GROMACS .gro file of C-alpha atoms in nm:
model
  242
    1UNK     CA    1   1.541   1.746  -0.477
    2UNK     CA    2   1.702   1.439  -0.633
    3UNK     CA    3   1.513   1.149  -0.786
    4UNK     CA    4   1.584   0.922  -0.488
    5UNK     CA    5   1.419   1.170  -0.250
    6UNK     CA    6   1.117   1.195  -0.479
    7UNK     CA    7   1.097   0.814  -0.496
    8UNK     CA    8   1.104   0.791  -0.117
    9UNK     CA    9   0.829   1.053  -0.079
   10UNK     CA   10   0.618   0.894  -0.348
   11UNK     CA   11   0.586   0.564  -0.161
   12UNK     CA   12   0.506   0.718   0.178
   13UNK     CA   13   0.135   0.677   0.103
   14UNK     CA   14   0.193   0.387  -0.140
   15UNK     CA   15   0.034   0.161  -0.385
   16UNK     CA   16  -0.292   0.146  -0.581
   17UNK     CA   17  -0.579  -0.099  -0.545
   18UNK     CA   18  -0.902  -0.249  -0.664
   19UNK     CA   19  -1.089  -0.572  -0.645
   20UNK     CA   20  -1.270  -0.814  -0.869
   21UNK     CA   21  -1.306  -1.173  -0.969
   22UNK     CA   22  -0.982  -1.368  -0.951
   23UNK     CA   23  -0.878  -1.664  -1.160
   24UNK     CA   24  -0.989  -2.009  -1.050
   25UNK     CA   25  -0.658  -2.064  -0.872
   26UNK     CA   26  -0.751  -1.787  -0.630
   27UNK     CA   27  -1.019  -1.872  -0.380
   28UNK     CA   28  -1.206  -1.548  -0.306
   29UNK     CA   29  -1.413  -1.540   0.013
   30UNK     CA   30  -1.769  -1.411  -0.004
   31UNK     CA   31  -1.817  -1.048   0.098
   32UNK     CA   32  -2.029  -1.005   0.409
   33UNK     CA   33  -2.188  -0.688   0.541
   34UNK     CA   34  -1.993  -0.682   0.866
   35UNK     CA   35  -2.119  -0.688   1.223
   36UNK     CA   36  -2.130  -0.990   1.449
   37UNK     CA   37  -2.416  -1.175   1.284
   38UNK     CA   38  -2.459  -1.553   1.284
   39UNK     CA   39  -2.326  -1.830   1.063
   40UNK     CA   40  -2.565  -2.102   0.933
   41UNK     CA   41  -2.508  -2.450   1.068
   42UNK     CA   42  -2.232  -2.626   0.879
   43UNK     CA   43  -2.112  -2.308   0.707
   44UNK     CA   44  -1.760  -2.174   0.741
   45UNK     CA   45  -1.723  -1.821   0.869
   46UNK     CA   46  -1.548  -1.600   0.612
   47UNK     CA   47  -1.367  -1.270   0.632
   48UNK     CA   48  -1.542  -0.944   0.568
   49UNK     CA   49  -1.356  -0.855   0.249
   50UNK     CA   50  -1.248  -1.059  -0.057
   51UNK     CA   51  -0.900  -1.202  -0.089
   52UNK     CA   52  -0.648  -0.967  -0.254
   53UNK     CA   53  -0.892  -0.676  -0.271
   54UNK     CA   54  -0.771  -0.316  -0.285
   55UNK     CA   55  -0.823  -0.264   0.087
   56UNK     CA   56  -0.582  -0.546   0.164
   57UNK     CA   57  -0.324  -0.404  -0.075
   58UNK     CA   58  -0.299  -0.118   0.174
   59UNK     CA   59  -0.308  -0.351   0.474
   60UNK     CA   60  -0.654  -0.223   0.567
   61UNK     CA   61  -0.911  -0.430   0.756
   62UNK     CA   62  -1.281  -0.409   0.677
   63UNK     CA   63  -1.477  -0.210   0.420
   64UNK     CA   64  -1.289   0.119   0.428
   65UNK     CA   65  -1.434   0.428   0.259
   66UNK     CA   66  -1.151   0.676   0.320
   67UNK     CA   67  -0.818   0.719   0.499
   68UNK     CA   68  -0.692   1.067   0.588
   69UNK     CA   69  -0.333   1.098   0.713
   70UNK     CA   70  -0.213   1.379   0.939
   71UNK     CA   71   0.041   1.468   0.668
   72UNK     CA   72  -0.243   1.553   0.430
   73UNK     CA   73  -0.222   1.229   0.233
   74UNK     CA   74  -0.555   1.073   0.143
   75UNK     CA   75  -0.703   0.748   0.010
   76UNK     CA   76  -1.060   0.696  -0.107
   77UNK     CA   77  -1.229   0.369  -0.208
   78UNK     CA   78  -1.560   0.269  -0.362
   79UNK     CA   79  -1.785   0.002  -0.211
   80UNK     CA   80  -1.613  -0.271  -0.418
   81UNK     CA   81  -1.281  -0.192  -0.254
   82UNK     CA   82  -1.139  -0.015  -0.559
   83UNK     CA   83  -0.911   0.282  -0.496
   84UNK     CA   84  -1.079   0.586  -0.654
   85UNK     CA   85  -0.859   0.872  -0.531
   86UNK     CA   86  -0.510   0.909  -0.388
   87UNK     CA   87  -0.344   1.229  -0.267
   88UNK     CA   88   0.030   1.226  -0.194
   89UNK     CA   89   0.195   1.517  -0.013
   90UNK     CA   90   0.562   1.600  -0.072
   91UNK     CA   91   0.753   1.827   0.165
   92UNK     CA   92   1.022   2.004  -0.037
   93UNK     CA   93   1.365   2.106   0.089
   94UNK     CA   94   1.249   2.467   0.143
   95UNK     CA   95   0.968   2.343   0.369
   96UNK     CA   96   0.691   2.402   0.117
   97UNK     CA   97   0.436   2.129   0.040
   98UNK     CA   98   0.327   1.989  -0.292
   99UNK     CA   99   0.015   1.773  -0.326
  100UNK     CA  100  -0.030   1.531  -0.614
  101UNK     CA  101  -0.379   1.384  -0.659
  102UNK     CA  102  -0.473   1.096  -0.889
  103UNK     CA  103  -0.828   0.983  -0.964
  104UNK     CA  104  -0.908   0.632  -1.089
  105UNK     CA  105  -1.218   0.568  -1.301
  106UNK     CA  106  -1.334   0.206  -1.337
  107UNK     CA  107  -1.496   0.061  -1.650
  108UNK     CA  108  -1.519  -0.278  -1.473
  109UNK     CA  109  -1.392  -0.419  -1.141
  110UNK     CA  110  -1.072  -0.527  -1.316
  111UNK     CA  111  -1.010  -0.231  -1.550
  112UNK     CA  112  -0.957   0.138  -1.483
  113UNK     CA  113  -0.802   0.457  -1.612
  114UNK     CA  114  -0.576   0.660  -1.387
  115UNK     CA  115  -0.540   1.036  -1.407
  116UNK     CA  116  -0.715   1.038  -1.743
  117UNK     CA  117  -0.395   0.926  -1.918
  118UNK     CA  118  -0.316   0.563  -1.830
  119UNK     CA  119  -0.528   0.248  -1.836
  120UNK     CA  120  -0.469  -0.064  -1.625
  121UNK     CA  121  -0.586  -0.423  -1.605
  122UNK     CA  122  -0.583  -0.632  -1.289
  123UNK     CA  123  -0.464  -0.991  -1.312
  124UNK     CA  124  -0.448  -1.258  -1.042
  125UNK     CA  125  -0.224  -1.553  -0.979
  126UNK     CA  126  -0.192  -1.765  -0.667
  127UNK     CA  127  -0.138  -1.522  -0.376
  128UNK     CA  128  -0.042  -1.244  -0.620
  129UNK     CA  129  -0.234  -0.955  -0.769
  130UNK     CA  130  -0.094  -0.725  -1.041
  131UNK     CA  131  -0.216  -0.398  -1.190
  132UNK     CA  132  -0.061  -0.374  -1.537
  133UNK     CA  133  -0.033  -0.059  -1.745
  134UNK     CA  134  -0.175  -0.102  -2.095
  135UNK     CA  135  -0.034   0.037  -2.420
  136UNK     CA  136   0.296   0.162  -2.280
  137UNK     CA  137   0.595   0.012  -2.103
  138UNK     CA  138   0.365  -0.231  -1.918
  139UNK     CA  139   0.475  -0.111  -1.576
  140UNK     CA  140   0.286  -0.277  -1.295
  141UNK     CA  141   0.199  -0.272  -0.926
  142UNK     CA  142   0.240  -0.618  -0.777
  143UNK     CA  143   0.107  -0.735  -0.440
  144UNK     CA  144   0.190  -1.067  -0.274
  145UNK     CA  145  -0.011  -1.219   0.013
  146UNK     CA  146   0.049  -1.507   0.252
  147UNK     CA  147  -0.192  -1.796   0.299
  148UNK     CA  148  -0.374  -1.596   0.567
  149UNK     CA  149  -0.447  -1.315   0.322
  150UNK     CA  150  -0.199  -1.069   0.475
  151UNK     CA  151   0.013  -0.845   0.255
  152UNK     CA  152   0.376  -0.961   0.275
  153UNK     CA  153   0.535  -0.787  -0.025
  154UNK     CA  154   0.456  -0.508  -0.266
  155UNK     CA  155   0.635  -0.382  -0.576
  156UNK     CA  156   0.488  -0.038  -0.652
  157UNK     CA  157   0.502   0.103  -1.003
  158UNK     CA  158   0.784   0.360  -1.000
  159UNK     CA  159   0.866   0.348  -1.369
  160UNK     CA  160   1.219   0.240  -1.455
  161UNK     CA  161   1.332   0.258  -1.092
  162UNK     CA  162   1.314  -0.049  -0.867
  163UNK     CA  163   1.124  -0.071  -0.540
  164UNK     CA  164   1.036  -0.365  -0.313
  165UNK     CA  165   0.857  -0.337   0.022
  166UNK     CA  166   0.833  -0.638   0.255
  167UNK     CA  167   0.622  -0.675   0.569
  168UNK     CA  168   0.680  -0.896   0.873
  169UNK     CA  169   0.423  -0.994   1.138
  170UNK     CA  170   0.485  -1.091   1.502
  171UNK     CA  171   0.287  -1.414   1.473
  172UNK     CA  172   0.048  -1.606   1.249
  173UNK     CA  173  -0.249  -1.445   1.424
  174UNK     CA  174  -0.144  -1.080   1.399
  175UNK     CA  175  -0.311  -0.864   1.134
  176UNK     CA  176  -0.079  -0.563   1.161
  177UNK     CA  177   0.292  -0.585   1.062
  178UNK     CA  178   0.561  -0.518   1.319
  179UNK     CA  179   0.825  -0.425   1.059
  180UNK     CA  180   0.851  -0.296   0.705
  181UNK     CA  181   1.165  -0.305   0.487
  182UNK     CA  182   1.183  -0.089   0.176
  183UNK     CA  183   1.458  -0.139  -0.083
  184UNK     CA  184   1.484   0.104  -0.373
  185UNK     CA  185   1.727   0.197  -0.648
  186UNK     CA  186   1.754   0.445  -0.934
  187UNK     CA  187   2.022   0.626  -1.132
  188UNK     CA  188   2.145   0.809  -0.819
  189UNK     CA  189   2.209   0.497  -0.609
  190UNK     CA  190   2.028   0.267  -0.368
  191UNK     CA  191   1.860   0.292  -0.031
  192UNK     CA  192   1.709   0.070   0.239
  193UNK     CA  193   1.454   0.191   0.493
  194UNK     CA  194   1.370  -0.032   0.788
  195UNK     CA  195   1.062   0.073   0.986
  196UNK     CA  196   0.967  -0.084   1.319
  197UNK     CA  197   0.612  -0.012   1.432
  198UNK     CA  198   0.459   0.041   1.774
  199UNK     CA  199   0.080   0.070   1.755
  200UNK     CA  200  -0.054   0.325   2.001
  201UNK     CA  201  -0.421   0.336   1.898
  202UNK     CA  202  -0.649   0.114   1.689
  203UNK     CA  203  -1.017   0.144   1.598
  204UNK     CA  204  -1.304  -0.104   1.634
  205UNK     CA  205  -1.208  -0.278   1.307
  206UNK     CA  206  -0.850  -0.334   1.417
  207UNK     CA  207  -0.690  -0.071   1.192
  208UNK     CA  208  -0.427   0.152   1.348
  209UNK     CA  209  -0.508   0.519   1.392
  210UNK     CA  210  -0.186   0.620   1.569
  211UNK     CA  211   0.154   0.455   1.564
  212UNK     CA  212   0.520   0.526   1.636
  213UNK     CA  213   0.773   0.448   1.364
  214UNK     CA  214   1.138   0.379   1.446
  215UNK     CA  215   1.308   0.426   1.108
  216UNK     CA  216   1.661   0.348   0.994
  217UNK     CA  217   1.767   0.481   0.652
  218UNK     CA  218   2.079   0.352   0.475
  219UNK     CA  219   2.179   0.511   0.143
  220UNK     CA  220   2.452   0.453  -0.115
  221UNK     CA  221   2.496   0.717  -0.387
  222UNK     CA  222   2.634   0.681  -0.739
  223UNK     CA  223   2.990   0.730  -0.608
  224UNK     CA  224   2.941   0.439  -0.363
  225UNK     CA  225   2.936   0.682  -0.070
  226UNK     CA  226   2.730   0.536   0.214
  227UNK     CA  227   2.528   0.711   0.484
  228UNK     CA  228   2.303   0.594   0.766
  229UNK     CA  229   2.067   0.791   0.985
  230UNK     CA  230   1.767   0.720   1.207
  231UNK     CA  231   1.448   0.903   1.295
  232UNK     CA  232   1.138   0.848   1.505
  233UNK     CA  233   0.800   0.944   1.360
  234UNK     CA  234   0.449   0.967   1.503
  235UNK     CA  235   0.186   0.887   1.241
  236UNK     CA  236  -0.187   0.950   1.275
  237UNK     CA  237  -0.480   0.884   1.045
  238UNK     CA  238  -0.859   0.894   1.039
  239UNK     CA  239  -1.058   0.612   0.877
  240UNK     CA  240  -1.422   0.601   0.767
  241UNK     CA  241  -1.617   0.289   0.662
  242UNK     CA  242  -1.909   0.187   0.444
   0.00000   0.00000   0.00000
């Protein structure tokens, strides 16, 4: 398996997340407990989760506790919205599966250690949240949001390789993206994956539980040889909430 294949598999579950107090430039909505409820006279209704929290870094709506994918991948969050566990499943060329699990331990809402070896700090700018590795190469995960709080771009930490994922929405009101474009590069070449989504099932919070993915993959190797192929995937997942 070449490094480009590993890179592609690594981002199939994607990203890392947490929450916390942002800088003054970031206006963080108050967390509510969910449900219909009522809003006091003169008050402005706010969303259920804070701006740029870990849940939103995964495009999740509401106070999610866990996400289990039909591939075996898994995400787990604490009640602050911090990602505490991530399992990524790789299917090797011989058909065997390899599962890589990482556990995050938080010393504060904006600081954590990952896998017992790396420590990270979370920093906020306007519409941008970064998780920055400390004491090493200062690799980072970067998440960019639009003015409606929707994830529009992510740059996952893949070491010295480059990876950018962009999300497009059908309209200003839609919470789920209709398309995702992933551009990556490493020492073996470059690739672009374009995914178009059709949502087949959603739950009561508006998160998808089943969707069809129409994927186009274009690759260029180190000898400038290009290849394009397409595939259609059916993705399923189970979500629990606090």
